[in-house]
Amino acid sequence: QVQVAESGGGVVQGGGSLTLSCKVSGLSLDDFDDYAMAWFRQAPGQEREGVSCVGANNAKYYVDAVKGRFTISRENAQYTAWLQMNSLRPEDTAMYYCAATDRICSIYREDRFPYWGQGTQVTVTS
């Protein structure tokens, strides 16, 4: 059974940085190599939105709001993906979810991601 677990959230002052980690278990390395990994976030009272995705071919995608500030990466041997978040703003405050799929990357199609973590809270103070 595939499991996804996020870590690394916390409280940070505006302008600061955080790195979120996402570890996947229950897959062989050959399978994980073919998976896309994505980060989504949901702020209070708002719908969940896609933030970033890294494909099996290491192609990377970002929503406009985080381009130039966030960096997604992955290390297949560790079954792990990261989201490096710099220059954080109060509007980045949200629950951040990691998701995995054996389909292509899409930060606009969360229905393509069958495996989700429980989320990690990021709070940015002004």
mmCIF file of C-alpha atoms in Angstrom:
data_model
loop_
_atom_site.group_PDB
_atom_site.id
_atom_site.type_symbol
_atom_site.label_atom_id
_atom_site.label_comp_id
_atom_site.label_asym_id
_atom_site.label_seq_id
_atom_site.Cartn_x
_atom_site.Cartn_y
_atom_site.Cartn_z
ATOM 1 C CA GLN A 1 0.000 0.000 0.000
ATOM 2 C CA VAL A 2 1.395 3.352 -1.032
ATOM 3 C CA GLN A 3 1.817 5.901 1.717
ATOM 4 C CA VAL A 4 2.852 9.537 1.516
ATOM 5 C CA ALA A 5 4.209 11.467 4.465
ATOM 6 C CA GLU A 6 5.067 15.167 4.599
ATOM 7 C CA SER A 7 7.253 16.934 7.105
ATOM 8 C CA GLY A 8 8.965 20.256 7.579
ATOM 9 C CA GLY A 9 6.131 22.682 8.129
ATOM 10 C CA GLY A 10 6.237 25.331 10.824
ATOM 11 C CA VAL A 11 5.938 28.992 11.661
ATOM 12 C CA VAL A 12 8.258 31.410 9.905
ATOM 13 C CA GLN A 13 8.489 35.158 9.625
ATOM 14 C CA GLY A 14 7.753 36.790 6.281
ATOM 15 C CA GLY A 15 10.803 36.706 4.052
ATOM 16 C CA GLY A 16 12.029 33.520 5.638
ATOM 17 C CA SER A 17 12.469 30.019 4.254
ATOM 18 C CA LEU A 18 11.212 26.521 4.889
ATOM 19 C CA THR A 19 11.848 23.196 3.211
ATOM 20 C CA LEU A 20 9.083 20.623 3.072
ATOM 21 C CA SER A 21 9.871 16.941 2.612
ATOM 22 C CA CYS A 22 7.670 14.218 1.188
ATOM 23 C CA LYS A 23 8.566 10.563 1.542
ATOM 24 C CA VAL A 24 6.769 7.786 -0.281
ATOM 25 C CA SER A 25 6.666 4.191 0.876
ATOM 26 C CA GLY A 26 5.099 1.046 -0.523
ATOM 27 C CA LEU A 27 6.571 1.347 -4.020
ATOM 28 C CA SER A 28 9.525 -0.353 -5.650
ATOM 29 C CA LEU A 29 12.279 1.936 -6.858
ATOM 30 C CA ASP A 30 11.413 1.121 -10.467
ATOM 31 C CA ASP A 31 7.830 2.202 -9.810
ATOM 32 C CA PHE A 32 8.767 5.370 -7.939
ATOM 33 C CA ASP A 33 11.018 6.374 -10.820
ATOM 34 C CA ASP A 34 7.875 6.583 -12.960
ATOM 35 C CA TYR A 35 5.866 8.637 -10.488
ATOM 36 C CA ALA A 36 5.192 12.363 -10.545
ATOM 37 C CA MET A 37 5.276 14.156 -7.206
ATOM 38 C CA ALA A 38 3.333 17.310 -6.494
ATOM 39 C CA TRP A 39 2.626 19.811 -3.777
ATOM 40 C CA PHE A 40 -0.786 21.327 -3.205
ATOM 41 C CA ARG A 41 -1.912 23.778 -0.535
ATOM 42 C CA GLN A 42 -5.139 24.827 1.083
ATOM 43 C CA ALA A 43 -5.568 28.054 3.009
ATOM 44 C CA PRO A 44 -8.452 28.480 5.476
ATOM 45 C CA GLY A 45 -11.706 29.101 3.653
ATOM 46 C CA GLN A 46 -10.158 28.512 0.242
ATOM 47 C CA GLU A 47 -10.054 25.664 -2.224
ATOM 48 C CA ARG A 48 -6.985 23.504 -2.492
ATOM 49 C CA GLU A 49 -4.626 24.644 -5.232
ATOM 50 C CA GLY A 50 -1.672 23.131 -6.984
ATOM 51 C CA VAL A 51 1.705 24.643 -6.156
ATOM 52 C CA SER A 52 4.355 22.614 -7.915
ATOM 53 C CA CYS A 53 4.996 19.285 -9.572
ATOM 54 C CA VAL A 54 8.067 17.312 -10.616
ATOM 55 C CA GLY A 55 7.611 14.628 -13.209
ATOM 56 C CA ALA A 56 9.292 11.277 -13.657
ATOM 57 C CA ASN A 57 11.535 12.986 -16.248
ATOM 58 C CA ASN A 58 12.387 15.691 -13.685
ATOM 59 C CA ALA A 59 10.385 18.330 -15.559
ATOM 60 C CA LYS A 60 9.209 20.924 -13.057
ATOM 61 C CA TYR A 61 6.075 23.039 -12.954
ATOM 62 C CA TYR A 62 5.057 25.908 -10.705
ATOM 63 C CA VAL A 63 1.969 27.987 -10.180
ATOM 64 C CA ASP A 64 2.653 31.626 -11.037
ATOM 65 C CA ALA A 65 2.321 32.767 -7.418
ATOM 66 C CA VAL A 66 5.433 30.833 -6.353
ATOM 67 C CA LYS A 67 7.660 31.014 -9.425
ATOM 68 C CA GLY A 68 11.104 32.296 -8.529
ATOM 69 C CA ARG A 69 10.548 31.649 -4.821
ATOM 70 C CA PHE A 70 9.831 27.915 -4.534
ATOM 71 C CA THR A 71 11.927 25.045 -5.892
ATOM 72 C CA ILE A 72 10.779 21.464 -6.188
ATOM 73 C CA SER A 73 13.231 18.581 -6.338
ATOM 74 C CA ARG A 74 13.344 14.827 -5.934
ATOM 75 C CA GLU A 75 15.785 12.074 -5.133
ATOM 76 C CA ASN A 76 14.436 8.755 -6.304
ATOM 77 C CA ALA A 77 16.884 6.639 -4.318
ATOM 78 C CA GLN A 78 15.403 8.213 -1.189
ATOM 79 C CA TYR A 79 11.791 7.998 -2.397
ATOM 80 C CA THR A 80 11.629 11.657 -1.468
ATOM 81 C CA ALA A 81 10.617 14.985 -2.943
ATOM 82 C CA TRP A 82 11.235 18.407 -1.436
ATOM 83 C CA LEU A 83 9.749 21.852 -1.742
ATOM 84 C CA GLN A 84 12.234 24.600 -0.918
ATOM 85 C CA MET A 85 10.272 27.753 -0.116
ATOM 86 C CA ASN A 86 12.092 31.077 0.001
ATOM 87 C CA SER A 87 10.917 34.660 0.420
ATOM 88 C CA LEU A 88 7.801 33.411 2.143
ATOM 89 C CA ARG A 89 4.790 35.694 2.384
ATOM 90 C CA PRO A 90 1.791 35.667 4.703
ATOM 91 C CA GLU A 91 -0.356 34.607 1.742
ATOM 92 C CA ASP A 92 1.684 31.373 1.555
ATOM 93 C CA THR A 93 0.119 30.340 4.856
ATOM 94 C CA ALA A 94 -1.710 27.068 4.257
ATOM 95 C CA MET A 95 -1.785 23.359 4.851
ATOM 96 C CA TYR A 96 0.617 21.865 2.322
ATOM 97 C CA TYR A 97 -0.099 18.433 0.906
ATOM 98 C CA CYS A 98 2.167 16.132 -1.037
ATOM 99 C CA ALA A 99 0.643 13.856 -3.656
ATOM 100 C CA ALA A 100 1.928 11.095 -5.928
ATOM 101 C CA THR A 101 0.731 9.696 -9.223
ATOM 102 C CA ASP A 102 1.915 7.371 -11.943
ATOM 103 C CA ARG A 103 0.393 9.762 -14.465
ATOM 104 C CA ILE A 104 1.949 12.897 -15.875
ATOM 105 C CA CYS A 105 2.418 16.020 -13.785
ATOM 106 C CA SER A 106 -0.477 18.382 -13.437
ATOM 107 C CA ILE A 107 -0.860 21.012 -10.751
ATOM 108 C CA TYR A 108 -4.354 21.738 -12.091
ATOM 109 C CA ARG A 109 -5.716 18.189 -11.922
ATOM 110 C CA GLU A 110 -5.572 16.934 -8.364
ATOM 111 C CA ASP A 111 -7.973 14.161 -9.383
ATOM 112 C CA ARG A 112 -5.002 12.566 -11.173
ATOM 113 C CA PHE A 113 -3.235 11.997 -7.863
ATOM 114 C CA PRO A 114 -4.450 8.889 -6.027
ATOM 115 C CA TYR A 115 -1.971 9.066 -3.157
ATOM 116 C CA TRP A 116 -1.941 11.908 -0.637
ATOM 117 C CA GLY A 117 -0.250 12.742 2.611
ATOM 118 C CA GLN A 118 -1.964 14.152 5.680
ATOM 119 C CA GLY A 119 -0.511 17.601 5.178
ATOM 120 C CA THR A 120 1.919 19.833 7.002
ATOM 121 C CA GLN A 121 1.024 23.323 8.207
ATOM 122 C CA VAL A 122 2.996 26.336 7.040
ATOM 123 C CA THR A 123 2.309 29.637 8.776
ATOM 124 C CA VAL A 124 4.016 32.827 7.663
ATOM 125 C CA THR A 125 3.803 35.799 9.999
ATOM 126 C CA SER A 126 3.998 39.409 8.913
#
